[in-house]
């Protein structure tokens, strides 16, 4: 397999795992993580307060902004995930020699 095909395959595998985490693990994290719950509650409260004072056109604009920012953050998360995989396969590879290290993560 040539280098370009191998890169595309690896990129696809990493994207697939990112999607898997997003679809099947994110909700469990959101339900358990206290800091995430607090942050979500704060942002939802602020959004509700803003929505009360805006016209329909302004609400639509705010929703578009919220959606654009969410997409921006998901894209940034994708970058961090990719970099985390790269770090795990290179400069953090020594962690595999620590007994039960995986239990820390899951």
PDB file of N, CA and C in Angstrom:
ATOM      1  N   UNK A   1       0.856  -1.175   0.000  1.00  0.00           N
ATOM      2  CA  UNK A   1       0.000   0.000   0.000  1.00  0.00           C
ATOM      3  C   UNK A   1       0.901   1.236   0.000  1.00  0.00           C
ATOM      4  N   UNK A   2       0.596   2.188  -0.890  1.00  0.00           N
ATOM      5  CA  UNK A   2       1.451   3.372  -0.955  1.00  0.00           C
ATOM      6  C   UNK A   2       1.158   4.330   0.204  1.00  0.00           C
ATOM      7  N   UNK A   3       2.044   5.291   0.366  1.00  0.00           N
ATOM      8  CA  UNK A   3       1.989   6.216   1.499  1.00  0.00           C
ATOM      9  C   UNK A   3       0.683   7.006   1.544  1.00  0.00           C
ATOM     10  N   UNK A   4       0.236   7.526   0.398  1.00  0.00           N
ATOM     11  CA  UNK A   4      -0.987   8.332   0.358  1.00  0.00           C
ATOM     12  C   UNK A   4      -2.210   7.521   0.771  1.00  0.00           C
ATOM     13  N   UNK A   5      -2.284   6.289   0.283  1.00  0.00           N
ATOM     14  CA  UNK A   5      -3.420   5.427   0.638  1.00  0.00           C
ATOM     15  C   UNK A   5      -3.389   5.086   2.122  1.00  0.00           C
ATOM     16  N   UNK A   6      -2.197   4.842   2.647  1.00  0.00           N
ATOM     17  CA  UNK A   6      -2.051   4.539   4.069  1.00  0.00           C
ATOM     18  C   UNK A   6      -2.489   5.740   4.908  1.00  0.00           C
ATOM     19  N   UNK A   7      -2.105   6.941   4.496  1.00  0.00           N
ATOM     20  CA  UNK A   7      -2.507   8.158   5.221  1.00  0.00           C
ATOM     21  C   UNK A   7      -4.020   8.319   5.212  1.00  0.00           C
ATOM     22  N   UNK A   8      -4.648   8.081   4.076  1.00  0.00           N
ATOM     23  CA  UNK A   8      -6.106   8.188   3.978  1.00  0.00           C
ATOM     24  C   UNK A   8      -6.792   7.138   4.853  1.00  0.00           C
ATOM     25  N   UNK A   9      -6.243   5.934   4.873  1.00  0.00           N
ATOM     26  CA  UNK A   9      -6.800   4.867   5.709  1.00  0.00           C
ATOM     27  C   UNK A   9      -6.716   5.248   7.187  1.00  0.00           C
ATOM     28  N   UNK A  10      -5.562   5.711   7.615  1.00  0.00           N
ATOM     29  CA  UNK A  10      -5.373   6.111   9.017  1.00  0.00           C
ATOM     30  C   UNK A  10      -6.296   7.275   9.367  1.00  0.00           C
ATOM     31  N   UNK A  11      -6.389   8.253   8.470  1.00  0.00           N
ATOM     32  CA  UNK A  11      -7.284   9.394   8.685  1.00  0.00           C
ATOM     33  C   UNK A  11      -8.725   8.915   8.854  1.00  0.00           C
ATOM     34  N   UNK A  12      -9.146   7.958   8.027  1.00  0.00           N
ATOM     35  CA  UNK A  12     -10.498   7.410   8.115  1.00  0.00           C
ATOM     36  C   UNK A  12     -10.741   6.662   9.418  1.00  0.00           C
ATOM     37  N   UNK A  13      -9.744   5.911   9.867  1.00  0.00           N
ATOM     38  CA  UNK A  13      -9.865   5.160  11.121  1.00  0.00           C
ATOM     39  C   UNK A  13      -9.997   6.123  12.300  1.00  0.00           C
ATOM     40  N   UNK A  14      -9.173   7.161  12.320  1.00  0.00           N
ATOM     41  CA  UNK A  14      -9.228   8.142  13.410  1.00  0.00           C
ATOM     42  C   UNK A  14     -10.563   8.877  13.396  1.00  0.00           C
ATOM     43  N   UNK A  15     -11.042   9.259  12.219  1.00  0.00           N
ATOM     44  CA  UNK A  15     -12.334   9.947  12.108  1.00  0.00           C
ATOM     45  C   UNK A  15     -13.469   9.033  12.567  1.00  0.00           C
ATOM     46  N   UNK A  16     -13.370   7.753  12.225  1.00  0.00           N
ATOM     47  CA  UNK A  16     -14.388   6.785  12.642  1.00  0.00           C
ATOM     48  C   UNK A  16     -14.430   6.657  14.164  1.00  0.00           C
ATOM     49  N   UNK A  17     -13.267   6.612  14.785  1.00  0.00           N
ATOM     50  CA  UNK A  17     -13.219   6.510  16.250  1.00  0.00           C
ATOM     51  C   UNK A  17     -13.725   7.793  16.900  1.00  0.00           C
ATOM     52  N   UNK A  18     -13.395   8.937  16.326  1.00  0.00           N
ATOM     53  CA  UNK A  18     -13.907  10.212  16.837  1.00  0.00           C
ATOM     54  C   UNK A  18     -15.432  10.205  16.807  1.00  0.00           C
ATOM     55  N   UNK A  19     -15.997   9.777  15.691  1.00  0.00           N
ATOM     56  CA  UNK A  19     -17.453   9.708  15.542  1.00  0.00           C
ATOM     57  C   UNK A  19     -18.047   8.728  16.543  1.00  0.00           C
ATOM     58  N   UNK A  20     -17.374   7.605  16.751  1.00  0.00           N
ATOM     59  CA  UNK A  20     -17.834   6.609  17.723  1.00  0.00           C
ATOM     60  C   UNK A  20     -17.883   7.204  19.131  1.00  0.00           C
ATOM     61  N   UNK A  21     -16.846   7.912  19.512  1.00  0.00           N
ATOM     62  CA  UNK A  21     -16.814   8.563  20.830  1.00  0.00           C
ATOM     63  C   UNK A  21     -17.939   9.583  20.930  1.00  0.00           C
ATOM     64  N   UNK A  22     -18.106  10.356  19.874  1.00  0.00           N
ATOM     65  CA  UNK A  22     -19.137  11.399  19.848  1.00  0.00           C
ATOM     66  C   UNK A  22     -20.533  10.792  19.999  1.00  0.00           C
ATOM     67  N   UNK A  23     -20.785   9.696  19.313  1.00  0.00           N
ATOM     68  CA  UNK A  23     -22.121   9.096  19.307  1.00  0.00           C
ATOM     69  C   UNK A  23     -22.424   8.246  20.536  1.00  0.00           C
ATOM     70  N   UNK A  24     -21.411   7.543  21.047  1.00  0.00           N
ATOM     71  CA  UNK A  24     -21.694   6.546  22.075  1.00  0.00           C
ATOM     72  C   UNK A  24     -21.117   6.843  23.453  1.00  0.00           C
ATOM     73  N   UNK A  25     -20.179   7.773  23.564  1.00  0.00           N
ATOM     74  CA  UNK A  25     -19.576   8.032  24.877  1.00  0.00           C
ATOM     75  C   UNK A  25     -19.815   9.445  25.386  1.00  0.00           C
ATOM     76  N   UNK A  26     -20.106  10.353  24.485  1.00  0.00           N
ATOM     77  CA  UNK A  26     -20.265  11.755  24.883  1.00  0.00           C
ATOM     78  C   UNK A  26     -21.419  11.947  25.858  1.00  0.00           C
ATOM     79  N   UNK A  27     -22.531  11.309  25.602  1.00  0.00           N
ATOM     80  CA  UNK A  27     -23.705  11.476  26.467  1.00  0.00           C
ATOM     81  C   UNK A  27     -23.424  10.975  27.883  1.00  0.00           C
ATOM     82  N   UNK A  28     -22.748   9.831  27.982  1.00  0.00           N
ATOM     83  CA  UNK A  28     -22.407   9.288  29.298  1.00  0.00           C
ATOM     84  C   UNK A  28     -21.480  10.252  30.043  1.00  0.00           C
ATOM     85  N   UNK A  29     -20.518  10.822  29.328  1.00  0.00           N
ATOM     86  CA  UNK A  29     -19.626  11.817  29.929  1.00  0.00           C
ATOM     87  C   UNK A  29     -20.424  13.025  30.415  1.00  0.00           C
ATOM     88  N   UNK A  30     -21.310  13.524  29.561  1.00  0.00           N
ATOM     89  CA  UNK A  30     -22.109  14.706  29.904  1.00  0.00           C
ATOM     90  C   UNK A  30     -22.997  14.447  31.113  1.00  0.00           C
ATOM     91  N   UNK A  31     -23.461  13.221  31.269  1.00  0.00           N
ATOM     92  CA  UNK A  31     -24.307  12.874  32.408  1.00  0.00           C
ATOM     93  C   UNK A  31     -23.522  12.774  33.712  1.00  0.00           C
ATOM     94  N   UNK A  32     -22.253  12.390  33.628  1.00  0.00           N
ATOM     95  CA  UNK A  32     -21.456  12.140  34.830  1.00  0.00           C
ATOM     96  C   UNK A  32     -20.568  13.303  35.264  1.00  0.00           C
ATOM     97  N   UNK A  33     -20.059  14.062  34.315  1.00  0.00           N
ATOM     98  CA  UNK A  33     -19.057  15.075  34.624  1.00  0.00           C
ATOM     99  C   UNK A  33     -19.711  16.328  35.222  1.00  0.00           C
ATOM    100  N   UNK A  34     -19.387  16.615  36.460  1.00  0.00           N
ATOM    101  CA  UNK A  34     -19.996  17.733  37.184  1.00  0.00           C
ATOM    102  C   UNK A  34     -19.644  19.069  36.532  1.00  0.00           C
ATOM    103  N   UNK A  35     -18.395  19.249  36.156  1.00  0.00           N
ATOM    104  CA  UNK A  35     -17.991  20.513  35.535  1.00  0.00           C
ATOM    105  C   UNK A  35     -18.749  20.736  34.223  1.00  0.00           C
ATOM    106  N   UNK A  36     -18.890  19.691  33.436  1.00  0.00           N
ATOM    107  CA  UNK A  36     -19.619  19.811  32.167  1.00  0.00           C
ATOM    108  C   UNK A  36     -21.078  20.193  32.413  1.00  0.00           C
ATOM    109  N   UNK A  37     -21.675  19.569  33.419  1.00  0.00           N
ATOM    110  CA  UNK A  37     -23.068  19.895  33.756  1.00  0.00           C
ATOM    111  C   UNK A  37     -23.207  21.368  34.136  1.00  0.00           C
ATOM    112  N   UNK A  38     -22.276  21.858  34.943  1.00  0.00           N
ATOM    113  CA  UNK A  38     -22.320  23.257  35.372  1.00  0.00           C
ATOM    114  C   UNK A  38     -22.133  24.210  34.195  1.00  0.00           C
ATOM    115  N   UNK A  39     -21.181  23.897  33.329  1.00  0.00           N
ATOM    116  CA  UNK A  39     -20.946  24.736  32.155  1.00  0.00           C
ATOM    117  C   UNK A  39     -22.165  24.750  31.239  1.00  0.00           C
ATOM    118  N   UNK A  40     -22.763  23.583  31.055  1.00  0.00           N
ATOM    119  CA  UNK A  40     -23.946  23.477  30.206  1.00  0.00           C
ATOM    120  C   UNK A  40     -25.111  24.256  30.794  1.00  0.00           C
ATOM    121  N   UNK A  41     -25.278  24.151  32.089  1.00  0.00           N
ATOM    122  CA  UNK A  41     -26.357  24.866  32.773  1.00  0.00           C
ATOM    123  C   UNK A  41     -26.166  26.384  32.639  1.00  0.00           C
ATOM    124  N   UNK A  42     -24.941  26.840  32.785  1.00  0.00           N
ATOM    125  CA  UNK A  42     -24.639  28.267  32.650  1.00  0.00           C
ATOM    126  C   UNK A  42     -24.935  28.761  31.240  1.00  0.00           C
ATOM    127  N   UNK A  43     -24.441  28.038  30.242  1.00  0.00           N
ATOM    128  CA  UNK A  43     -24.654  28.495  28.862  1.00  0.00           C
ATOM    129  C   UNK A  43     -26.127  28.425  28.470  1.00  0.00           C
ATOM    130  N   UNK A  44     -26.847  27.399  28.914  1.00  0.00           N
ATOM    131  CA  UNK A  44     -28.280  27.296  28.613  1.00  0.00           C
ATOM    132  C   UNK A  44     -29.049  28.437  29.281  1.00  0.00           C
ATOM    133  N   UNK A  45     -28.688  28.764  30.507  1.00  0.00           N
ATOM    134  CA  UNK A  45     -29.342  29.864  31.216  1.00  0.00           C
ATOM    135  C   UNK A  45     -29.117  31.200  30.526  1.00  0.00           C
ATOM    136  N   UNK A  46     -27.883  31.431  30.092  1.00  0.00           N
ATOM    137  CA  UNK A  46     -27.577  32.670  29.376  1.00  0.00           C
ATOM    138  C   UNK A  46     -28.332  32.744  28.051  1.00  0.00           C
ATOM    139  N   UNK A  47     -28.387  31.625  27.347  1.00  0.00           N
ATOM    140  CA  UNK A  47     -29.111  31.596  26.071  1.00  0.00           C
ATOM    141  C   UNK A  47     -30.594  31.883  26.291  1.00  0.00           C
ATOM    142  N   UNK A  48     -31.174  31.289  27.320  1.00  0.00           N
ATOM    143  CA  UNK A  48     -32.593  31.535  27.625  1.00  0.00           C
ATOM    144  C   UNK A  48     -32.854  33.012  27.924  1.00  0.00           C
ATOM    145  N   UNK A  49     -31.983  33.620  28.725  1.00  0.00           N
ATOM    146  CA  UNK A  49     -32.142  35.041  29.058  1.00  0.00           C
ATOM    147  C   UNK A  49     -32.050  35.911  27.808  1.00  0.00           C
ATOM    148  N   UNK A  50     -31.093  35.599  26.960  1.00  0.00           N
ATOM    149  CA  UNK A  50     -30.955  36.367  25.720  1.00  0.00           C
ATOM    150  C   UNK A  50     -32.178  36.207  24.826  1.00  0.00           C
ATOM    151  N   UNK A  51     -32.668  34.993  24.703  1.00  0.00           N
ATOM    152  CA  UNK A  51     -33.806  34.722  23.819  1.00  0.00           C
ATOM    153  C   UNK A  51     -35.058  35.483  24.253  1.00  0.00           C
ATOM    154  N   UNK A  52     -35.202  35.712  25.542  1.00  0.00           N
ATOM    155  CA  UNK A  52     -36.375  36.438  26.051  1.00  0.00           C
ATOM    156  C   UNK A  52     -36.429  37.880  25.551  1.00  0.00           C
ATOM    157  N   UNK A  53     -35.276  38.442  25.263  1.00  0.00           N
ATOM    158  CA  UNK A  53     -35.219  39.869  24.936  1.00  0.00           C
ATOM    159  C   UNK A  53     -35.092  40.159  23.444  1.00  0.00           C
ATOM    160  N   UNK A  54     -34.978  39.125  22.628  1.00  0.00           N
ATOM    161  CA  UNK A  54     -34.680  39.338  21.211  1.00  0.00           C
ATOM    162  C   UNK A  54     -35.900  39.211  20.310  1.00  0.00           C
ATOM    163  N   UNK A  55     -35.813  39.877  19.173  1.00  0.00           N
ATOM    164  CA  UNK A  55     -36.840  39.714  18.139  1.00  0.00           C
ATOM    165  C   UNK A  55     -36.622  38.360  17.452  1.00  0.00           C
ATOM    166  N   UNK A  56     -37.571  37.940  16.640  1.00  0.00           N
ATOM    167  CA  UNK A  56     -37.449  36.652  15.941  1.00  0.00           C
ATOM    168  C   UNK A  56     -36.222  36.630  15.033  1.00  0.00           C
ATOM    169  N   UNK A  57     -35.978  37.722  14.335  1.00  0.00           N
ATOM    170  CA  UNK A  57     -34.810  37.805  13.446  1.00  0.00           C
ATOM    171  C   UNK A  57     -33.515  37.689  14.253  1.00  0.00           C
ATOM    172  N   UNK A  58     -33.467  38.361  15.392  1.00  0.00           N
ATOM    173  CA  UNK A  58     -32.286  38.292  16.246  1.00  0.00           C
ATOM    174  C   UNK A  58     -32.111  36.895  16.839  1.00  0.00           C
ATOM    175  N   UNK A  59     -33.219  36.245  17.184  1.00  0.00           N
ATOM    176  CA  UNK A  59     -33.153  34.871  17.691  1.00  0.00           C
ATOM    177  C   UNK A  59     -32.565  33.945  16.639  1.00  0.00           C
ATOM    178  N   UNK A  60     -33.009  34.125  15.387  1.00  0.00           N
ATOM    179  CA  UNK A  60     -32.469  33.311  14.298  1.00  0.00           C
ATOM    180  C   UNK A  60     -30.966  33.528  14.141  1.00  0.00           C
ATOM    181  N   UNK A  61     -30.548  34.784  14.210  1.00  0.00           N
ATOM    182  CA  UNK A  61     -29.116  35.095  14.109  1.00  0.00           C
ATOM    183  C   UNK A  61     -28.331  34.485  15.268  1.00  0.00           C
ATOM    184  N   UNK A  62     -28.879  34.579  16.464  1.00  0.00           N
ATOM    185  CA  UNK A  62     -28.207  34.007  17.628  1.00  0.00           C
ATOM    186  C   UNK A  62     -28.111  32.487  17.500  1.00  0.00           C
ATOM    187  N   UNK A  63     -29.169  31.850  17.022  1.00  0.00           N
ATOM    188  CA  UNK A  63     -29.133  30.399  16.801  1.00  0.00           C
ATOM    189  C   UNK A  63     -28.096  30.022  15.750  1.00  0.00           C
ATOM    190  N   UNK A  64     -27.993  30.823  14.689  1.00  0.00           N
ATOM    191  CA  UNK A  64     -26.976  30.574  13.663  1.00  0.00           C
ATOM    192  C   UNK A  64     -25.574  30.722  14.242  1.00  0.00           C
ATOM    193  N   UNK A  65     -25.383  31.752  15.058  1.00  0.00           N
ATOM    194  CA  UNK A  65     -24.087  31.962  15.710  1.00  0.00           C
ATOM    195  C   UNK A  65     -23.757  30.790  16.628  1.00  0.00           C
ATOM    196  N   UNK A  66     -24.718  30.372  17.427  1.00  0.00           N
ATOM    197  CA  UNK A  66     -24.529  29.250  18.344  1.00  0.00           C
ATOM    198  C   UNK A  66     -24.141  27.990  17.575  1.00  0.00           C
ATOM    199  N   UNK A  67     -24.814  27.751  16.479  1.00  0.00           N
ATOM    200  CA  UNK A  67     -24.539  26.583  15.650  1.00  0.00           C
ATOM    201  C   UNK A  67     -23.142  26.660  15.028  1.00  0.00           C
ATOM    202  N   UNK A  68     -22.775  27.837  14.535  1.00  0.00           N
ATOM    203  CA  UNK A  68     -21.450  28.017  13.935  1.00  0.00           C
ATOM    204  C   UNK A  68     -20.345  27.809  14.967  1.00  0.00           C
ATOM    205  N   UNK A  69     -20.549  28.325  16.169  1.00  0.00           N
ATOM    206  CA  UNK A  69     -19.555  28.156  17.236  1.00  0.00           C
ATOM    207  C   UNK A  69     -19.450  26.688  17.634  1.00  0.00           C
ATOM    208  N   UNK A  70     -20.577  25.998  17.707  1.00  0.00           N
ATOM    209  CA  UNK A  70     -20.557  24.569  18.041  1.00  0.00           C
ATOM    210  C   UNK A  70     -19.773  23.787  16.990  1.00  0.00           C
ATOM    211  N   UNK A  71     -19.997  24.084  15.722  1.00  0.00           N
ATOM    212  CA  UNK A  71     -19.261  23.405  14.642  1.00  0.00           C
ATOM    213  C   UNK A  71     -17.767  23.705  14.723  1.00  0.00           C
ATOM    214  N   UNK A  72     -17.449  24.939  15.050  1.00  0.00           N
ATOM    215  CA  UNK A  72     -16.054  25.340  15.220  1.00  0.00           C
ATOM    216  C   UNK A  72     -15.391  24.516  16.329  1.00  0.00           C
ATOM    217  N   UNK A  73     -16.092  24.361  17.450  1.00  0.00           N
ATOM    218  CA  UNK A  73     -15.548  23.604  18.578  1.00  0.00           C
ATOM    219  C   UNK A  73     -15.432  22.117  18.271  1.00  0.00           C
ATOM    220  N   UNK A  74     -16.396  21.565  17.548  1.00  0.00           N
ATOM    221  CA  UNK A  74     -16.299  20.151  17.163  1.00  0.00           C
ATOM    222  C   UNK A  74     -15.079  19.949  16.274  1.00  0.00           C
ATOM    223  N   UNK A  75     -14.850  20.882  15.364  1.00  0.00           N
ATOM    224  CA  UNK A  75     -13.685  20.784  14.496  1.00  0.00           C
ATOM    225  C   UNK A  75     -12.393  20.868  15.306  1.00  0.00           C
ATOM    226  N   UNK A  76     -12.362  21.742  16.303  1.00  0.00           N
ATOM    227  CA  UNK A  76     -11.198  21.849  17.175  1.00  0.00           C
ATOM    228  C   UNK A  76     -11.016  20.565  17.989  1.00  0.00           C
ATOM    229  N   UNK A  77     -12.111  19.980  18.445  1.00  0.00           N
ATOM    230  CA  UNK A  77     -12.042  18.702  19.167  1.00  0.00           C
ATOM    231  C   UNK A  77     -11.459  17.612  18.273  1.00  0.00           C
ATOM    232  N   UNK A  78     -11.842  17.629  16.996  1.00  0.00           N
ATOM    233  CA  UNK A  78     -11.311  16.673  16.027  1.00  0.00           C
ATOM    234  C   UNK A  78      -9.783  16.807  15.948  1.00  0.00           C
ATOM    235  N   UNK A  79      -9.302  18.052  15.911  1.00  0.00           N
ATOM    236  CA  UNK A  79      -7.866  18.314  15.884  1.00  0.00           C
ATOM    237  C   UNK A  79      -7.196  17.745  17.139  1.00  0.00           C
ATOM    238  N   UNK A  80      -7.755  18.053  18.319  1.00  0.00           N
ATOM    239  CA  UNK A  80      -7.174  17.557  19.568  1.00  0.00           C
ATOM    240  C   UNK A  80      -7.197  16.032  19.626  1.00  0.00           C
ATOM    241  N   UNK A  81      -8.260  15.429  19.140  1.00  0.00           N
ATOM    242  CA  UNK A  81      -8.360  13.971  19.126  1.00  0.00           C
ATOM    243  C   UNK A  81      -7.240  13.393  18.260  1.00  0.00           C
ATOM    244  N   UNK A  82      -7.065  13.948  17.069  1.00  0.00           N
ATOM    245  CA  UNK A  82      -6.014  13.502  16.156  1.00  0.00           C
ATOM    246  C   UNK A  82      -4.640  13.646  16.808  1.00  0.00           C
ATOM    247  N   UNK A  83      -4.404  14.793  17.426  1.00  0.00           N
ATOM    248  CA  UNK A  83      -3.120  15.027  18.095  1.00  0.00           C
ATOM    249  C   UNK A  83      -2.932  14.072  19.280  1.00  0.00           C
ATOM    250  N   UNK A  84      -4.019  13.757  19.974  1.00  0.00           N
ATOM    251  CA  UNK A  84      -3.946  12.805  21.085  1.00  0.00           C
ATOM    252  C   UNK A  84      -3.579  11.409  20.614  1.00  0.00           C
ATOM    253  N   UNK A  85      -4.145  10.999  19.489  1.00  0.00           N
ATOM    254  CA  UNK A  85      -3.788   9.699  18.911  1.00  0.00           C
ATOM    255  C   UNK A  85      -2.310   9.700  18.534  1.00  0.00           C
ATOM    256  N   UNK A  86      -1.858  10.774  17.889  1.00  0.00           N
ATOM    257  CA  UNK A  86      -0.448  10.872  17.498  1.00  0.00           C
ATOM    258  C   UNK A  86       0.463  10.810  18.726  1.00  0.00           C
ATOM    259  N   UNK A  87       0.104  11.526  19.783  1.00  0.00           N
ATOM    260  CA  UNK A  87       0.906  11.509  21.014  1.00  0.00           C
ATOM    261  C   UNK A  87       0.895  10.124  21.647  1.00  0.00           C
ATOM    262  N   UNK A  88      -0.263   9.481  21.631  1.00  0.00           N
ATOM    263  CA  UNK A  88      -0.375   8.146  22.211  1.00  0.00           C
ATOM    264  C   UNK A  88       0.470   7.113  21.491  1.00  0.00           C
ATOM    265  N   UNK A  89       0.642   7.302  20.193  1.00  0.00           N
ATOM    266  CA  UNK A  89       1.430   6.361  19.399  1.00  0.00           C
ATOM    267  C   UNK A  89       2.912   6.694  19.380  1.00  0.00           C
ATOM    268  N   UNK A  90       3.281   7.858  19.897  1.00  0.00           N
ATOM    269  CA  UNK A  90       4.690   8.247  19.862  1.00  0.00           C
ATOM    270  C   UNK A  90       5.212   8.539  21.264  1.00  0.00           C
ATOM    271  N   UNK A  91       5.167   9.773  21.694  1.00  0.00           N
ATOM    272  CA  UNK A  91       5.821  10.139  22.952  1.00  0.00           C
ATOM    273  C   UNK A  91       5.111   9.648  24.209  1.00  0.00           C
ATOM    274  N   UNK A  92       3.905   9.093  24.110  1.00  0.00           N
ATOM    275  CA  UNK A  92       3.233   8.510  25.282  1.00  0.00           C
ATOM    276  C   UNK A  92       3.173   6.984  25.214  1.00  0.00           C
ATOM    277  N   UNK A  93       3.843   6.416  24.233  1.00  0.00           N
ATOM    278  CA  UNK A  93       3.798   4.969  24.019  1.00  0.00           C
ATOM    279  C   UNK A  93       4.257   4.186  25.257  1.00  0.00           C
ATOM    280  N   UNK A  94       5.136   4.775  26.061  1.00  0.00           N
ATOM    281  CA  UNK A  94       5.637   4.106  27.260  1.00  0.00           C
ATOM    282  C   UNK A  94       4.517   3.754  28.243  1.00  0.00           C
ATOM    283  N   UNK A  95       3.378   4.441  28.154  1.00  0.00           N
ATOM    284  CA  UNK A  95       2.274   4.186  29.084  1.00  0.00           C
ATOM    285  C   UNK A  95       1.740   2.762  28.982  1.00  0.00           C
ATOM    286  N   UNK A  96       1.904   2.136  27.802  1.00  0.00           N
ATOM    287  CA  UNK A  96       1.399   0.775  27.643  1.00  0.00           C
ATOM    288  C   UNK A  96       2.124  -0.220  28.550  1.00  0.00           C
ATOM    289  N   UNK A  97       3.280   0.164  29.078  1.00  0.00           N
ATOM    290  CA  UNK A  97       4.044  -0.707  29.973  1.00  0.00           C
ATOM    291  C   UNK A  97       3.611  -0.594  31.433  1.00  0.00           C
ATOM    292  N   UNK A  98       2.696   0.298  31.726  1.00  0.00           N
ATOM    293  CA  UNK A  98       2.208   0.470  33.094  1.00  0.00           C
ATOM    294  C   UNK A  98       1.002  -0.443  33.288  1.00  0.00           C
ATOM    295  N   UNK A  99       1.069  -1.345  34.268  1.00  0.00           N
ATOM    296  CA  UNK A  99      -0.051  -2.266  34.491  1.00  0.00           C
ATOM    297  C   UNK A  99      -1.363  -1.522  34.752  1.00  0.00           C
ATOM    298  N   UNK A 100      -2.407  -1.974  34.141  1.00  0.00           N
ATOM    299  CA  UNK A 100      -3.774  -1.458  34.331  1.00  0.00           C
ATOM    300  C   UNK A 100      -3.944   0.007  33.944  1.00  0.00           C
ATOM    301  N   UNK A 101      -3.077   0.533  33.102  1.00  0.00           N
ATOM    302  CA  UNK A 101      -3.193   1.948  32.721  1.00  0.00           C
ATOM    303  C   UNK A 101      -4.515   2.222  32.007  1.00  0.00           C
ATOM    304  N   UNK A 102      -5.029   1.262  31.277  1.00  0.00           N
ATOM    305  CA  UNK A 102      -6.293   1.470  30.549  1.00  0.00           C
ATOM    306  C   UNK A 102      -7.470   1.671  31.494  1.00  0.00           C
ATOM    307  N   UNK A 103      -7.401   1.097  32.686  1.00  0.00           N
ATOM    308  CA  UNK A 103      -8.509   1.249  33.627  1.00  0.00           C
ATOM    309  C   UNK A 103      -8.659   2.706  34.079  1.00  0.00           C
ATOM    310  N   UNK A 104      -7.597   3.470  33.967  1.00  0.00           N
ATOM    311  CA  UNK A 104      -7.674   4.890  34.313  1.00  0.00           C
ATOM    312  C   UNK A 104      -8.571   5.645  33.337  1.00  0.00           C
ATOM    313  N   UNK A 105      -8.581   5.222  32.088  1.00  0.00           N
ATOM    314  CA  UNK A 105      -9.307   5.932  31.043  1.00  0.00           C
ATOM    315  C   UNK A 105     -10.734   5.459  30.860  1.00  0.00           C
ATOM    316  N   UNK A 106     -11.042   4.234  31.217  1.00  0.00           N
ATOM    317  CA  UNK A 106     -12.406   3.725  31.001  1.00  0.00           C
ATOM    318  C   UNK A 106     -12.907   2.985  32.193  1.00  0.00           C
TER     319      UNK A 106
END
